[in-house]
């Protein structure tokens, strides 16, 4: 039966109905399980598996690749998921290609990879520039749209080239979520995300996941999770599964708000460098429209300088000054305050929440007016 995103989101990962049992069983808190005789059952020890993870992992897998046989593994955070793919698949002497404009923790990851004898090459996301440094790589890591610059690369094209060259492909799909983009359908071997962001959407848990089709690749990721112990808590896993039910509702509202905000910002004299893949005038729009089903909730733009940006943020009434994105409450920040991104001092990363669009746009416009005084 073919169903829509909303139907799939509210039903994903639910067990078969049992009389007098809840539709979504509560979290299972257990460090160990009864285990007489031979250990042949699915649950043996709390670092290896948990029934609450099982329901969530099935749910995410159904969203990542509807109707397909995939394996999903959940992690304690997005970076735990990222690390699991990189460190389970790469060995000393291997080469990995990373985006030069990706998430700000990637330079720390690069340093650790290089300390382990792994060669790291980088190139920007835009214009599929990573193609130029692909020769001899074991793994190509894509982040599209990129965070925070919102450039987009052609996943199909890059995956095809990488596979032809003998490389695996992983896509950080945090910003898009599976409702905005399905990396496995576009040819990737791994779809990776920080579910702290849009997937769970309430800014109250840390979580990550990895989904892949290949059982051997999944086994390597699972082994790394066991070694590192980077496992989610059962309560976090249960809250995440509960939150998935509203994913389509949240995504549609937030994407609509982001587009309304981008239109409102377009043409403001103090705003430069406006980026949102859903804008027809955005440099990445054509590529994004070919592979994305929703364009995400993040808008980026540049104000004249640091002081101007801080006046703007201080004048917002409906928007939290916070570093995350993808939540039901709008957030914004001057990204340069962290020092890890190559962005101007006045660069703003804005995450549209689920407020009424008219209210949100009005708040942003009044804050811009106040900041200009």
Coordinates of C-alpha atoms in Angstrom, one line a residue:
X1 CA 0.0 0.0 0.0
X2 CA 1.4 3.4 -1.1
X3 CA 0.9 6.1 1.5
X4 CA 1.9 9.7 1.9
X5 CA 4.6 11.2 4.1
X6 CA 2.2 12.1 6.9
X7 CA 0.6 8.7 7.1
X8 CA 4.0 7.0 7.1
X9 CA 5.4 9.3 9.8
X10 CA 2.5 8.6 12.2
X11 CA 2.6 4.9 11.6
X12 CA 6.4 4.3 11.2
X13 CA 8.0 1.6 13.4
X14 CA 4.8 0.7 15.4
X15 CA 4.6 -2.9 16.4
X16 CA 1.7 -5.1 15.5
X17 CA -1.3 -4.3 17.6
X18 CA -1.8 -6.4 20.8
X19 CA -5.0 -6.3 22.7
X20 CA -4.7 -4.1 25.8
X21 CA -1.1 -3.0 24.9
X22 CA -0.3 0.6 24.0
X23 CA 0.3 1.4 20.3
X24 CA 3.8 2.6 21.1
X25 CA 5.3 0.7 24.0
X26 CA 7.0 2.7 26.7
X27 CA 10.8 2.9 27.0
X28 CA 12.6 -0.2 28.1
X29 CA 15.1 0.6 30.9
X30 CA 17.4 -2.4 31.1
X31 CA 21.2 -2.9 31.3
X32 CA 20.7 -6.7 31.0
X33 CA 18.0 -9.2 30.0
X34 CA 17.1 -12.6 31.3
X35 CA 19.5 -14.9 29.4
X36 CA 19.4 -18.6 30.4
X37 CA 21.2 -21.1 28.2
X38 CA 22.5 -20.1 24.8
X39 CA 22.4 -16.4 23.9
X40 CA 20.2 -16.7 20.8
X41 CA 17.7 -14.0 21.3
X42 CA 17.8 -10.4 20.0
X43 CA 18.4 -8.7 23.4
X44 CA 21.3 -9.7 25.6
X45 CA 23.0 -6.6 27.0
X46 CA 22.0 -2.9 27.0
X47 CA 25.0 -1.7 25.0
X48 CA 24.2 -4.0 22.1
X49 CA 20.5 -3.5 21.6
X50 CA 17.2 -2.5 23.2
X51 CA 13.6 -3.0 22.2
X52 CA 13.0 0.8 22.3
X53 CA 15.8 1.3 19.8
X54 CA 14.3 -1.4 17.6
X55 CA 11.0 0.4 17.2
X56 CA 12.7 3.7 16.5
X57 CA 15.3 2.3 14.0
X58 CA 12.5 0.6 12.1
X59 CA 10.6 3.9 12.0
X60 CA 13.6 5.8 10.7
X61 CA 14.3 3.1 8.1
X62 CA 10.7 3.3 6.8
X63 CA 11.2 7.1 6.3
X64 CA 14.6 6.8 4.8
X65 CA 13.7 4.1 2.2
X66 CA 10.0 3.3 2.1
X67 CA 9.3 -0.3 1.2
X68 CA 13.0 -1.3 1.1
X69 CA 15.1 -3.6 3.2
X70 CA 17.5 -1.2 5.0
X71 CA 19.2 -1.2 8.4
X72 CA 19.2 1.8 10.7
X73 CA 21.4 2.2 13.8
X74 CA 20.7 5.0 16.3
X75 CA 23.3 6.8 18.3
X76 CA 23.7 9.1 21.3
X77 CA 24.2 12.2 19.0
X78 CA 24.7 13.2 15.4
X79 CA 28.4 13.3 15.8
X80 CA 28.4 9.8 17.2
X81 CA 26.7 8.7 14.0
X82 CA 29.1 10.6 11.9
X83 CA 32.1 9.2 13.7
X84 CA 30.7 5.6 13.5
X85 CA 30.7 5.8 9.7
X86 CA 34.1 7.4 9.3
X87 CA 36.0 5.3 11.8
X88 CA 34.3 2.0 10.9
X89 CA 35.1 2.4 7.2
X90 CA 38.5 4.0 7.1
X91 CA 41.9 2.6 7.9
X92 CA 45.4 4.0 8.0
X93 CA 46.5 4.8 4.4
X94 CA 43.0 5.4 3.2
X95 CA 41.8 8.7 1.7
X96 CA 38.6 10.4 2.5
X97 CA 37.0 13.5 0.9
X98 CA 35.2 15.9 3.2
X99 CA 33.3 19.1 2.4
X100 CA 35.4 22.2 3.0
X101 CA 32.3 24.1 4.1
X102 CA 30.5 21.5 6.2
X103 CA 29.5 21.3 9.9
X104 CA 32.0 23.2 12.1
X105 CA 33.1 20.0 14.0
X106 CA 34.5 18.5 10.8
X107 CA 37.9 20.2 11.2
X108 CA 38.2 18.4 14.5
X109 CA 37.3 15.2 12.8
X110 CA 39.8 15.8 10.1
X111 CA 42.6 16.3 12.7
X112 CA 41.7 13.0 14.3
X113 CA 41.5 11.1 11.0
X114 CA 44.9 12.5 10.1
X115 CA 46.3 11.4 13.5
X116 CA 45.2 7.9 12.6
X117 CA 47.1 8.0 9.3
X118 CA 44.1 8.7 7.0
X119 CA 44.6 11.3 4.3
X120 CA 41.9 13.9 4.2
X121 CA 41.1 16.0 1.1
X122 CA 38.5 18.8 1.1
X123 CA 36.6 20.8 -1.5
X124 CA 33.5 23.0 -1.3
X125 CA 30.0 21.6 -1.7
X126 CA 28.9 24.0 -4.4
X127 CA 29.4 23.2 -8.1
X128 CA 30.1 19.5 -7.2
X129 CA 33.7 20.6 -6.5
X130 CA 34.5 17.4 -4.5
X131 CA 34.7 15.6 -7.9
X132 CA 38.1 17.3 -8.4
X133 CA 39.7 15.5 -5.4
X134 CA 38.0 12.1 -5.7
X135 CA 40.7 10.0 -7.3
X136 CA 41.9 7.2 -5.0
X137 CA 39.5 8.0 -2.2
X138 CA 37.9 5.2 -0.1
X139 CA 35.0 7.4 1.1
X140 CA 33.3 10.5 -0.2
X141 CA 31.4 12.5 2.5
X142 CA 28.7 14.9 1.3
X143 CA 26.7 17.5 3.3
X144 CA 23.9 18.9 1.2
X145 CA 22.5 21.4 1.8
X146 CA 25.7 22.4 3.6
X147 CA 25.6 23.9 7.1
X148 CA 25.6 26.9 7.4
X149 CA 26.2 28.1 3.8
X150 CA 23.3 26.1 2.2
X151 CA 25.1 25.1 -0.9
X152 CA 23.8 22.0 -2.7
X153 CA 25.6 19.4 -4.6
X154 CA 24.3 16.8 -7.1
X155 CA 24.2 13.6 -5.1
X156 CA 23.4 11.4 -8.0
X157 CA 26.3 12.7 -10.1
X158 CA 28.8 12.5 -7.2
X159 CA 27.7 9.1 -6.1
X160 CA 28.0 7.7 -9.6
X161 CA 31.5 9.1 -10.0
X162 CA 32.5 7.9 -6.6
X163 CA 31.3 4.4 -7.1
X164 CA 33.0 4.3 -10.5
X165 CA 36.2 5.2 -8.7
X166 CA 35.7 2.5 -6.1
X167 CA 34.6 4.9 -3.3
X168 CA 31.8 4.7 -0.8
X169 CA 29.4 7.6 -0.4
X170 CA 27.9 9.0 2.8
X171 CA 25.5 11.9 2.9
X172 CA 24.9 14.1 6.0
X173 CA 21.2 14.6 5.6
X174 CA 20.6 16.5 8.8
X175 CA 19.2 19.7 7.3
X176 CA 16.9 18.1 4.8
X177 CA 15.6 15.0 6.9
X178 CA 14.3 12.0 5.0
X179 CA 11.1 14.0 4.1
X180 CA 13.2 16.5 2.2
X181 CA 15.7 14.2 0.6
X182 CA 16.4 10.5 0.5
X183 CA 20.2 10.0 0.0
X184 CA 19.9 6.2 -0.5
X185 CA 17.6 6.7 -3.4
X186 CA 20.1 9.1 -4.9
X187 CA 22.9 6.5 -4.8
X188 CA 24.5 7.0 -1.4
X189 CA 25.7 4.1 0.7
X190 CA 25.0 5.8 4.0
X191 CA 22.4 8.3 5.0
X192 CA 23.6 10.0 8.3
X193 CA 21.9 12.6 10.4
X194 CA 21.8 14.4 13.7
X195 CA 18.2 13.7 14.8
X196 CA 18.7 16.4 17.5
X197 CA 17.5 18.8 14.8
X198 CA 14.5 18.5 12.5
X199 CA 13.8 14.8 12.9
X200 CA 12.8 15.2 16.5
X201 CA 12.1 18.9 16.3
X202 CA 11.7 20.0 19.9
X203 CA 15.2 20.8 21.0
X204 CA 15.0 18.5 24.0
X205 CA 17.1 15.4 23.1
X206 CA 20.4 14.5 21.4
X207 CA 20.3 11.7 18.9
X208 CA 21.7 10.5 15.6
X209 CA 21.3 7.7 13.1
X210 CA 22.9 5.9 10.2
X211 CA 20.9 4.1 7.6
X212 CA 22.3 1.8 4.9
X213 CA 21.3 -1.0 2.6
X214 CA 24.4 -3.1 2.7
X215 CA 24.5 -5.6 5.6
X216 CA 28.3 -5.7 5.7
X217 CA 28.6 -1.9 5.9
X218 CA 25.9 -1.9 8.6
X219 CA 27.7 -4.5 10.6
X220 CA 30.8 -2.4 10.6
X221 CA 28.9 0.6 11.9
X222 CA 27.2 -1.6 14.5
X223 CA 30.6 -2.9 15.7
X224 CA 31.9 0.6 16.1
X225 CA 28.8 1.6 18.1
X226 CA 29.5 -1.3 20.5
X227 CA 33.2 -0.5 20.8
X228 CA 32.5 3.2 21.4
X229 CA 29.4 2.7 23.5
X230 CA 27.8 5.7 21.7
X231 CA 24.3 4.4 22.4
X232 CA 21.1 6.4 22.9
X233 CA 19.2 6.2 26.2
X234 CA 15.9 4.4 26.0
X235 CA 14.0 7.6 27.1
X236 CA 15.6 9.6 24.3
X237 CA 14.8 6.9 21.8
X238 CA 11.2 6.7 22.9
X239 CA 10.8 10.5 22.8
X240 CA 12.3 10.6 19.3
X241 CA 9.9 7.9 18.0
X242 CA 7.0 9.9 19.5
X243 CA 8.2 13.0 17.8
X244 CA 8.4 11.4 14.4
X245 CA 4.6 11.3 14.3
X246 CA 4.5 15.1 13.7
X247 CA 7.5 15.2 11.3
X248 CA 5.5 15.9 8.2
X249 CA 3.3 18.5 9.9
X250 CA 6.4 20.3 11.3
X251 CA 8.4 20.0 8.1
X252 CA 5.7 21.5 5.9
X253 CA 5.0 24.4 8.2
X254 CA 8.7 25.1 8.8
X255 CA 9.6 25.0 5.1
X256 CA 6.7 27.3 4.2
X257 CA 7.8 29.7 6.9
X258 CA 11.4 29.6 5.7
X259 CA 10.3 30.4 2.2
X260 CA 8.1 33.3 3.4
X261 CA 11.0 34.6 5.4
X262 CA 13.4 34.3 2.4
X263 CA 11.0 36.3 0.2
X264 CA 10.7 39.0 2.9
X265 CA 14.4 39.3 3.3
X266 CA 15.0 39.4 -0.5
X267 CA 15.6 43.0 -1.5
X268 CA 16.3 44.4 2.0
X269 CA 19.2 46.8 1.5
X270 CA 21.0 45.7 4.7
X271 CA 20.8 42.0 3.8
X272 CA 23.4 40.4 1.5
X273 CA 24.3 36.8 0.7
X274 CA 20.7 35.5 1.1
X275 CA 20.6 31.8 0.7
X276 CA 17.6 29.4 0.7
X277 CA 17.5 26.5 -1.8
X278 CA 13.7 26.9 -2.2
X279 CA 14.1 30.4 -3.6
X280 CA 13.9 30.2 -7.4
X281 CA 16.7 32.8 -7.5
X282 CA 19.1 30.8 -5.3
X283 CA 22.2 29.5 -7.0
X284 CA 21.5 26.0 -5.8
X285 CA 17.8 25.9 -6.6
X286 CA 18.0 24.0 -9.9
X287 CA 20.0 21.2 -8.3
X288 CA 18.0 21.2 -5.1
X289 CA 14.7 21.0 -7.1
X290 CA 16.0 17.8 -8.9
X291 CA 16.7 15.9 -5.7
X292 CA 14.9 17.5 -2.8
X293 CA 11.2 17.1 -2.0
X294 CA 11.3 19.9 0.7
X295 CA 13.9 22.6 1.0
X296 CA 14.4 22.7 4.7
X297 CA 13.8 25.2 7.4
X298 CA 17.1 27.1 7.4
X299 CA 17.7 30.5 5.8
X300 CA 21.1 32.2 5.9
X301 CA 22.0 35.8 5.2
X302 CA 24.6 38.4 6.1
X303 CA 24.1 41.7 7.9
X304 CA 26.7 44.5 7.5
X305 CA 28.8 43.7 10.6
X306 CA 28.9 42.0 13.9
X307 CA 27.3 44.9 15.8
X308 CA 24.5 45.1 13.3
X309 CA 23.9 41.4 13.6
X310 CA 23.8 41.4 17.4
X311 CA 21.4 44.4 17.4
X312 CA 19.1 42.4 15.1
X313 CA 19.3 39.2 17.3
X314 CA 18.6 41.3 20.4
X315 CA 15.5 42.9 18.8
X316 CA 13.8 39.6 17.9
X317 CA 10.8 38.8 20.1
X318 CA 9.6 35.4 18.8
X319 CA 13.0 33.9 18.0
X320 CA 15.5 32.3 20.4
X321 CA 19.2 33.1 20.0
X322 CA 20.4 29.5 20.0
X323 CA 22.9 27.4 18.1
X324 CA 20.7 24.5 17.0
X325 CA 18.1 24.4 14.1
X326 CA 15.1 22.4 13.0
X327 CA 12.9 23.0 16.1
X328 CA 9.3 24.1 16.3
X329 CA 10.5 27.4 17.9
X330 CA 12.4 29.6 15.6
X331 CA 16.1 30.1 16.4
X332 CA 18.8 32.4 15.0
X333 CA 22.4 33.1 15.7
X334 CA 25.5 35.0 14.6
X335 CA 27.3 32.0 13.3
X336 CA 30.7 33.6 13.4
X337 CA 30.7 33.7 17.2
X338 CA 32.0 30.1 17.3
X339 CA 35.0 30.7 15.1
X340 CA 34.7 27.4 13.3
X341 CA 32.9 28.5 10.1
X342 CA 34.4 30.6 7.3
X343 CA 31.6 33.1 7.4
X344 CA 31.5 36.9 7.7
X345 CA 31.0 38.4 11.2
X346 CA 27.5 39.5 10.3
X347 CA 26.4 36.0 9.0
X348 CA 23.1 34.9 10.4
X349 CA 21.8 31.3 10.4
X350 CA 18.1 31.4 10.9
X351 CA 15.9 28.3 11.6
X352 CA 12.2 28.8 10.9
X353 CA 9.9 27.2 13.4
X354 CA 6.2 26.5 13.4
X355 CA 4.9 29.9 14.4
X356 CA 2.4 31.7 12.2
X357 CA 4.2 32.9 9.1
X358 CA 2.9 36.5 9.3
X359 CA 4.0 36.8 13.0
X360 CA 7.4 35.4 12.2
X361 CA 8.0 37.6 9.2
X362 CA 6.7 40.7 11.1
X363 CA 9.1 40.0 14.0
X364 CA 12.1 39.7 11.7
X365 CA 11.2 42.8 9.8
X366 CA 10.8 44.9 12.9
X367 CA 14.1 43.5 14.3
X368 CA 15.8 44.6 11.1
X369 CA 14.3 48.0 11.4
X370 CA 15.5 48.3 15.0
X371 CA 19.0 47.1 14.1
X372 CA 19.3 49.7 11.4
X373 CA 18.7 52.6 13.8

